[in-house]
mmCIF file of C-alpha atoms and ligand atoms in Angstrom:
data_model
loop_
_atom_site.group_PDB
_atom_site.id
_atom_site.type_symbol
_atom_site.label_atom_id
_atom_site.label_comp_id
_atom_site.label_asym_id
_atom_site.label_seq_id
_atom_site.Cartn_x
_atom_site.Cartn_y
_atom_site.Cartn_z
ATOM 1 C CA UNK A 29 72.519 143.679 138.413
ATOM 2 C CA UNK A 30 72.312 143.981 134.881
ATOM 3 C CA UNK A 31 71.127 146.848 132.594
ATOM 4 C CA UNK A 32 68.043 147.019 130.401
ATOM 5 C CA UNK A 33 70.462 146.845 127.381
ATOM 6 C CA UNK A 34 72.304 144.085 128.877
ATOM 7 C CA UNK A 35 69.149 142.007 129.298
ATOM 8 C CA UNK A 36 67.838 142.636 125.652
ATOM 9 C CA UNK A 37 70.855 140.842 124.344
ATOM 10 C CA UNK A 38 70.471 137.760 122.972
ATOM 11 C CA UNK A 39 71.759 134.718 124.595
ATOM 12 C CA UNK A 40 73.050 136.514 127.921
ATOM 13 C CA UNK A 41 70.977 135.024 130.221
ATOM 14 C CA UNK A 42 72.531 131.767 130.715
ATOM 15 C CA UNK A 43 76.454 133.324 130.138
ATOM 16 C CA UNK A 44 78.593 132.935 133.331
ATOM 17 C CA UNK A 45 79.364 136.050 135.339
ATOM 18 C CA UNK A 46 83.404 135.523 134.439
ATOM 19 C CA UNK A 47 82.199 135.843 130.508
ATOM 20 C CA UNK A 48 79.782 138.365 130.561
ATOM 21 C CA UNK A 49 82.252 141.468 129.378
ATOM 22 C CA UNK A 50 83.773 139.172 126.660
ATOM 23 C CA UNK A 51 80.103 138.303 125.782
ATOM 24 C CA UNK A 52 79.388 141.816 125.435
ATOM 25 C CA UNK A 53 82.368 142.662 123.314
ATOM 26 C CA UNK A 54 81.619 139.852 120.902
ATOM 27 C CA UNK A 55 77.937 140.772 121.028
ATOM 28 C CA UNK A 56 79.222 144.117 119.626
ATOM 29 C CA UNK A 57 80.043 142.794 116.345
ATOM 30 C CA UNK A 58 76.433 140.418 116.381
ATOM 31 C CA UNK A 59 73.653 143.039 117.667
ATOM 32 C CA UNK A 60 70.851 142.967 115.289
ATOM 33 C CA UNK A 61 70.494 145.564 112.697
ATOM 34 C CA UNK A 62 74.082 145.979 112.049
ATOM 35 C CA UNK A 63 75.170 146.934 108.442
ATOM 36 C CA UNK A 64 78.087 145.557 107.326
ATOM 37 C CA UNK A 65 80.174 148.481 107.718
ATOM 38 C CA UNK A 66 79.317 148.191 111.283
ATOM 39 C CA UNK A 67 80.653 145.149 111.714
ATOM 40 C CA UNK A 68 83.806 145.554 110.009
ATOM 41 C CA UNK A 69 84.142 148.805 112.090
ATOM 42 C CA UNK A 70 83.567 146.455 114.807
ATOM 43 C CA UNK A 71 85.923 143.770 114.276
ATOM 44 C CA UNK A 72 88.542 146.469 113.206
ATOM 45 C CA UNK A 73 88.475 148.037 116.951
ATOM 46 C CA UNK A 74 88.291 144.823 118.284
ATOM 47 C CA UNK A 75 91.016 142.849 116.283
ATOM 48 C CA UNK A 76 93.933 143.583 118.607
ATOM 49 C CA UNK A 77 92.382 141.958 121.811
ATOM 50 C CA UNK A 78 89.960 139.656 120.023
ATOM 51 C CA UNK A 79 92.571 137.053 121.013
ATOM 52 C CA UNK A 80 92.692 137.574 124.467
ATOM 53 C CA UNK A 81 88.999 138.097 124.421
ATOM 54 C CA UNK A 82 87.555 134.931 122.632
ATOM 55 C CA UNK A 83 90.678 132.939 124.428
ATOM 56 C CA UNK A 84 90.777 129.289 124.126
ATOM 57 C CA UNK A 85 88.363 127.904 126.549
ATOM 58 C CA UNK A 86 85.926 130.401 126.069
ATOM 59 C CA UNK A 87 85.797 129.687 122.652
ATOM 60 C CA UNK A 88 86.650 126.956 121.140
ATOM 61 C CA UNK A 89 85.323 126.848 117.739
ATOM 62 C CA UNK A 90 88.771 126.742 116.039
ATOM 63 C CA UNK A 91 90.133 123.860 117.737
ATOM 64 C CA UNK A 92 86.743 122.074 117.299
ATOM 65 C CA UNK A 93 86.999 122.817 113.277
ATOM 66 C CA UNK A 94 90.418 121.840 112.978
ATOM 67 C CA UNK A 95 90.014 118.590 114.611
ATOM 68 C CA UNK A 96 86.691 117.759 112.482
ATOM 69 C CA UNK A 97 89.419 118.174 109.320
ATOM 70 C CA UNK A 98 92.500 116.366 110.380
ATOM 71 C CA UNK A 99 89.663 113.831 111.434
ATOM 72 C CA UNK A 100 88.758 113.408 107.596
ATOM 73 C CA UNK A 101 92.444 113.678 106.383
ATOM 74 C CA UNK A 102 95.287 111.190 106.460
ATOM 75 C CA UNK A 103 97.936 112.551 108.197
ATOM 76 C CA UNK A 104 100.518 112.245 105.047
ATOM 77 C CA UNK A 105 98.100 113.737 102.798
ATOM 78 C CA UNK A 106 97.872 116.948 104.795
ATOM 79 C CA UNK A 107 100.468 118.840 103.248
ATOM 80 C CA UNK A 108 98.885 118.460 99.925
ATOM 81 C CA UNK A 109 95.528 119.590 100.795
ATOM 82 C CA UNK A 110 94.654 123.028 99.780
ATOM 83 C CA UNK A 111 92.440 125.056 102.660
ATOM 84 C CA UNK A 112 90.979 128.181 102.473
ATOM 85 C CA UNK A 113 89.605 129.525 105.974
ATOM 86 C CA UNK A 114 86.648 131.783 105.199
ATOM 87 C CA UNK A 115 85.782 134.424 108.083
ATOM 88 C CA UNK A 116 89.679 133.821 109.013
ATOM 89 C CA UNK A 117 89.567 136.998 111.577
ATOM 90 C CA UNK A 118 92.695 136.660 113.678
ATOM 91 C CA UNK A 119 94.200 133.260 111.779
ATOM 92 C CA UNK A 120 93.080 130.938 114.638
ATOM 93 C CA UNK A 121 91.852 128.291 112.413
ATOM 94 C CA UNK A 122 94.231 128.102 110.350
ATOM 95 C CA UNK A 123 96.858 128.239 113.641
ATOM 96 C CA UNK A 124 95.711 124.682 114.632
ATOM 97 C CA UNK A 125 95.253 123.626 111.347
ATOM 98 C CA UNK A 126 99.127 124.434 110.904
ATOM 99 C CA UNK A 127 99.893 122.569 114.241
ATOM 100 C CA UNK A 128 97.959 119.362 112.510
ATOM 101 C CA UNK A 129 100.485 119.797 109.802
ATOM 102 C CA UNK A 130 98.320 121.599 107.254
ATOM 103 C CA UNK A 131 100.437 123.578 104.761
ATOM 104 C CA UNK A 132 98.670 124.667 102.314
ATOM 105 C CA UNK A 133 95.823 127.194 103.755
ATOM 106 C CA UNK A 134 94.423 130.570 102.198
ATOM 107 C CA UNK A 135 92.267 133.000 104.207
ATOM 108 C CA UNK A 136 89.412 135.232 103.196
ATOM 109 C CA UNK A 137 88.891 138.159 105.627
ATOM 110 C CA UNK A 138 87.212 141.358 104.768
ATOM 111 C CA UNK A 139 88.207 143.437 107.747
ATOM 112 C CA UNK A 140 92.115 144.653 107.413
ATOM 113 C CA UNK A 141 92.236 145.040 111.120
ATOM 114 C CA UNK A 142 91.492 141.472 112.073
ATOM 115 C CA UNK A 143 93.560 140.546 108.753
ATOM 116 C CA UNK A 144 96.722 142.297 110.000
ATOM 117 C CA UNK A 145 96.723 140.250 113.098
ATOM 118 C CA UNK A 146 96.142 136.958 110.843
ATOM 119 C CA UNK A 147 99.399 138.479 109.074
ATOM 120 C CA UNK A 148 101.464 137.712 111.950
ATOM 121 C CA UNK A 149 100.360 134.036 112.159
ATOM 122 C CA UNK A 150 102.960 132.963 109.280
ATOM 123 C CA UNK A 151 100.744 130.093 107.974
ATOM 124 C CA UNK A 152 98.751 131.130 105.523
ATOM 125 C CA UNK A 153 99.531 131.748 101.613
ATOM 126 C CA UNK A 154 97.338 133.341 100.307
ATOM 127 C CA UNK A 155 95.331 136.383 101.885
ATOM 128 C CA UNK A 156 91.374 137.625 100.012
ATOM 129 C CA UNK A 157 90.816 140.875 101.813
ATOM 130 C CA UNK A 158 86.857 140.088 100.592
ATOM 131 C CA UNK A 159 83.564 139.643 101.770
ATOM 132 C CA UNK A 160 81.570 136.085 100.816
ATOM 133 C CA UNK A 161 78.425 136.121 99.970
ATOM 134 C CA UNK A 162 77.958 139.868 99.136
ATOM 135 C CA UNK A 163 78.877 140.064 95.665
ATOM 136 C CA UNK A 164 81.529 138.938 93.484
ATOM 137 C CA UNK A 165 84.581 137.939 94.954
ATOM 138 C CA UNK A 166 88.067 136.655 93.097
ATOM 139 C CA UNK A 167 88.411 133.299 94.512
ATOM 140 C CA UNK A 168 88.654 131.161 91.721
ATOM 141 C CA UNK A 169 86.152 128.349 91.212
ATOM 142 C CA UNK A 170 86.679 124.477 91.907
ATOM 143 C CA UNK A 171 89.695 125.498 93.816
ATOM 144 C CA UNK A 172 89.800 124.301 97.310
ATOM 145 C CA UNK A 173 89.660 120.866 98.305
ATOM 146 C CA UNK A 174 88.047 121.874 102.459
ATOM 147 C CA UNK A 175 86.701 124.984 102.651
ATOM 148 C CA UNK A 176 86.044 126.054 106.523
ATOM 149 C CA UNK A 177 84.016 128.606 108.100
ATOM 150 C CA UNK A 178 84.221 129.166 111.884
ATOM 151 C CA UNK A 179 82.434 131.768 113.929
ATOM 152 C CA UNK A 180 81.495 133.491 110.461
ATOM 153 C CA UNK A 181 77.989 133.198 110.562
ATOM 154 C CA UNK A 182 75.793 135.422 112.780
ATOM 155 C CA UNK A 183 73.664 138.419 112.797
ATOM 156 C CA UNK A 184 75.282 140.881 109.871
ATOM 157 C CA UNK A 185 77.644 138.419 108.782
ATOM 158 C CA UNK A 186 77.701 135.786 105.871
ATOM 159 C CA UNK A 187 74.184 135.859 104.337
ATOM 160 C CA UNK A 188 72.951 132.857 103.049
ATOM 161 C CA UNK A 189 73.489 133.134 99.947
ATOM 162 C CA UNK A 190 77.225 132.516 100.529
ATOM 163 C CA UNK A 191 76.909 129.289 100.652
ATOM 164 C CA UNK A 192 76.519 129.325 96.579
ATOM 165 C CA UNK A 193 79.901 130.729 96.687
ATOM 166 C CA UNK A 194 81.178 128.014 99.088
ATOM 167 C CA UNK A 195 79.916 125.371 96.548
ATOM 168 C CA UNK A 196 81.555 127.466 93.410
ATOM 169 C CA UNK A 197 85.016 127.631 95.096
ATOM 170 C CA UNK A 198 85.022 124.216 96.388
ATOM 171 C CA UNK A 199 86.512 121.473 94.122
ATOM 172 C CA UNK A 200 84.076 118.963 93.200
ATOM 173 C CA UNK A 201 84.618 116.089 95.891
ATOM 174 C CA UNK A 202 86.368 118.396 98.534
ATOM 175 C CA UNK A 203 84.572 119.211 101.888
ATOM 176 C CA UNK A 204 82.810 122.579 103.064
ATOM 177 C CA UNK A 205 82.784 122.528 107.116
ATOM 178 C CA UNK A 206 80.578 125.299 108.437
ATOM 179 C CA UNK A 207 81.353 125.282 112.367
ATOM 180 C CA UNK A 208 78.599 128.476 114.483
ATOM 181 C CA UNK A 209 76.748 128.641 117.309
ATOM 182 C CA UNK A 210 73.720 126.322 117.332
ATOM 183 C CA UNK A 211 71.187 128.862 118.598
ATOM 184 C CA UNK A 212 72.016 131.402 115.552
ATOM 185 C CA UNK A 213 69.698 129.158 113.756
ATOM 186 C CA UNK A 214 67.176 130.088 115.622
ATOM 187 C CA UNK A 215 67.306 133.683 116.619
ATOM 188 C CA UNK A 216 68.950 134.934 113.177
ATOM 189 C CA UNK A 217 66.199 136.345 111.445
ATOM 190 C CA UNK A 218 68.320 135.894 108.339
ATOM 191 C CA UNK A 219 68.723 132.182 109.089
ATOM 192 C CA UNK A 220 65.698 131.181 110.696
ATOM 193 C CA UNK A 221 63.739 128.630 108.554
ATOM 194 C CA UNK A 222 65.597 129.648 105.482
ATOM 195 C CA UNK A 223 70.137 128.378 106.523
ATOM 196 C CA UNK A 224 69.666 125.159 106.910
ATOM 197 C CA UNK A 225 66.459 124.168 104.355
ATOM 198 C CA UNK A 226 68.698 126.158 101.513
ATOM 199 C CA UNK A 227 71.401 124.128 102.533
ATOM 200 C CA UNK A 228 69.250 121.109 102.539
ATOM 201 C CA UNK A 229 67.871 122.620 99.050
ATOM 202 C CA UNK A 230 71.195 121.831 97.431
ATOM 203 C CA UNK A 231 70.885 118.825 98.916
ATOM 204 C CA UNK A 232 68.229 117.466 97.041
ATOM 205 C CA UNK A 233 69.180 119.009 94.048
ATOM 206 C CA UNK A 234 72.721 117.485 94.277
ATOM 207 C CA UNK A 235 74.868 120.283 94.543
ATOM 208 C CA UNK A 236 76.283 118.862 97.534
ATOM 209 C CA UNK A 237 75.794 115.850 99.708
ATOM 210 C CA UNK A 238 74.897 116.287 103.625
ATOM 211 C CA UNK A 239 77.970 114.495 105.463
ATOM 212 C CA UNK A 240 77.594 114.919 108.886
ATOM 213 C CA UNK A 241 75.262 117.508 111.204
ATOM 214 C CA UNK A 242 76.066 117.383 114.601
ATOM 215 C CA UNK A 243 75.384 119.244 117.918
ATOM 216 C CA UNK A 244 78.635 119.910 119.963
ATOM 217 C CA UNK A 245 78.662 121.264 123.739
ATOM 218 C CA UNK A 246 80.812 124.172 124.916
ATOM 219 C CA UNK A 247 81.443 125.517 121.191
ATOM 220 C CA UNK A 248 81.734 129.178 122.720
ATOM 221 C CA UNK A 249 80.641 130.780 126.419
ATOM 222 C CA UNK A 250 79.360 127.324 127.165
ATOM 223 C CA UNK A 251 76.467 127.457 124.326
ATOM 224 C CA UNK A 252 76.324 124.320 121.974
ATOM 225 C CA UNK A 253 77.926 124.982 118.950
ATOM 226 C CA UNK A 254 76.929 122.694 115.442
ATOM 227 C CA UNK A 255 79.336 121.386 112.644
ATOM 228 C CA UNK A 256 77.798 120.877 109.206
ATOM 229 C CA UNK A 257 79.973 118.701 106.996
ATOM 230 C CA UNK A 258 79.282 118.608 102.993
ATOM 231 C CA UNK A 259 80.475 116.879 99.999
ATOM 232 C CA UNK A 260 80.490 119.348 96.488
ATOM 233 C CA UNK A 261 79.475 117.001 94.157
HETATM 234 C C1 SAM B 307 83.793 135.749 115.141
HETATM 235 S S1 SAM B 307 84.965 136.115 113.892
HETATM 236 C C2 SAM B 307 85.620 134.483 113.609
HETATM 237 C C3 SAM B 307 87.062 134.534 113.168
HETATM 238 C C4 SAM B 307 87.762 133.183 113.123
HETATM 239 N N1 SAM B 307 87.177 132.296 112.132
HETATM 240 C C5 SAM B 307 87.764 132.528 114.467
HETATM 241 O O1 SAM B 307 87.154 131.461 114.616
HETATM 242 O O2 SAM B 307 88.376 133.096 115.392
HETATM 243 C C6 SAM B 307 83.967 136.381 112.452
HETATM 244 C C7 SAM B 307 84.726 136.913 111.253
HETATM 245 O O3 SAM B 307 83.829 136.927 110.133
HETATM 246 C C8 SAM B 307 84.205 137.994 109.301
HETATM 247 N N2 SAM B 307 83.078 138.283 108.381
HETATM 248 C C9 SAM B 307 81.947 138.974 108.635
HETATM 249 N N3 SAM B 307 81.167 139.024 107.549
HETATM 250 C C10 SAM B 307 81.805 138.324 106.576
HETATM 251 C C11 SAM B 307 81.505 138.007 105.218
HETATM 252 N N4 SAM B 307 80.367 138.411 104.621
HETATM 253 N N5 SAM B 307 82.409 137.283 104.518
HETATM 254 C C12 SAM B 307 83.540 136.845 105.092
HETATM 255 N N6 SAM B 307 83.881 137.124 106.372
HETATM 256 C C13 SAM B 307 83.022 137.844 107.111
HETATM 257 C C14 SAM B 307 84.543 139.103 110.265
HETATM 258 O O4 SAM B 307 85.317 140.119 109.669
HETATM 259 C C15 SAM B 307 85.241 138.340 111.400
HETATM 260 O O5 SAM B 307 86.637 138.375 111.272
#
C-alpha cells in the first residue's frame, strides 16, 4: 500500500505498479511549489539514470516529436533544416531526430548535469546552457526553422511566457512543436486556463498560425500526451 505522500501526487493513481518508482523519480523534478533551483538540483541528481529511468516505452515523447517533424520535412531537405531542441535534457530528441537524418540541431538546456549527458550524444552543434522563458537568453532571433519542446513543460518548468521567446527565435514560416503531457493543462496552476488561450492569443493576433492540436495515447506512463504544431508568421 501506498503512503500518504505517495497518494497526494498528482497523476499516480492510474500509473502501473512496474512504473510507480520511475513515476516518483520524475515526479521529483514536477512536485508543486518547486523553485527553479529545485528543479535544476533535481534534474542534476537525476541526469545520469534519467535514461534508464524515462526508457523508451515508458516514455515516449521523443520518438513521438521526432516523427511529427520528419512527418513535415522532405527527407532530402533534412540536412538543411536548422533545429534547436528546447528542454534538450539528456539529447533524446535530438537522438532520433539524428537517426531521421537531421543534421543540423542546437540544444538549449539549463541544467549542466543533464547537458553533460546530451554532450555524449555527438549530434548536436550548438549547446545554450539557458533557461527559456525566464529572462533574456542569447539565442538569436528568426533563427530556427522547427523549434521543439518535449517533456519541457510542467510544474516549475517553462512558464508561459516562453512561448514569446519560441516565436522570437523561430524564423518566420518555420514550425514550433510543443510535445507534454495532456493533463498538465489541467492540473498546472501555471497553465490552467491561461497555456493554451495565450497560445490561442497569438493566434488571433497573428503571431503564429494554429497547425495541428492533437491528443496522442501512451505519450509517457500510459497518460495521453498532446502535440501542438504552429506556424511563426
Ligand atoms: C522531462 S525533461 C525532458 C528532456 C528531453 N526533452 C526529453 O524529452 O527527454 C525536462 C527538461 O526541461 C528542462 N527545463 C526546465 N525548465 C526549463 C526552462 N525554463 N527552460 C528550458 N529548459 C528547462 C530541464 O532541465 C529538463 O532537462
Amino acid at each position: 500500500m501506498g503512503s500518504r505522500a505517495d497518494s497526494q501526487m498528482k497523476g499516480i493513481e492510474n500509473v502501473r505498479p512496474e512504473d510507480v518508482d520511475a513515476y516518483k523519480a520524475n515526479y521529483r523534478c514536477f512536485t508543486p511549489g518547486l523553485q527553479t533551483t529545485d528543479v535544476m538540483g533535481a534534474y542534476t541528481a537525476w541526469a545520469q539514470t534519467y535514461d534508464a529511468t524515462l526508457c523508451s516505452g515508458r516514455y515516449n515523447g521523443p520518438e513521438m516529436a521526432a516523427q511529427e517533424i520528419a512527418a513535415r520535412v522532405e527527407e532530402d531537405l533534412r540536412h538543411c533544416v536548422r533545429v534547436l531542441d528546447v528542454a534538450a535534457g539528456t539529447g533524446r530528441v535530438g537522438t532520433e531526430l539524428a537517426k531521421r537524418g537531421f543534421t543540423m540541431i542546437d540544444a538549449l538546456e539549463p541544467s549542466e548535469g543533464m547537458m553533460s549527458i546530451l554532450e555524449d550524444t555527438g549530434v548536436y552543434s550548438f549547446k545554450y546552457t539557458e533557461f527559456l522563458g525566464l529572462g533574456e537568453n542569447s539565442v538569436p532571433d528568426d533563427t530556427y526553422d522547427v523549434v521543439v519542446i518535449v517533456g519541457g513543460m510542467g510544474e516549475g518548468h517553462i512558464p508561459v511566457s516562453g512561448i514569446d521567446d519560441l516565436i522570437r527565435i523561430t524564423k518566420p514560416g518555420g514550425l514550433v512543436i510543443n510535445v507534454m503531457r495532456l493533463e498538465y493543462l489541467d492540473y498546472v496552476e501555471a497553465y490552467k486556463d491561461k497555456l493554451e488561450p495565450y497560445m490561442d492569443l497569438l493566434h488571433q493576433k497573428g503571431w503564429w498560425q494554429k497547425v495541428d492540436r492533437k491528443v496522442v495515447p501512451n505519450y509517457a506512463f500510459d497518460k495521453e500526451g498532446i502535440i501542438f504544431v504552429h506556424r511563426v508568421l
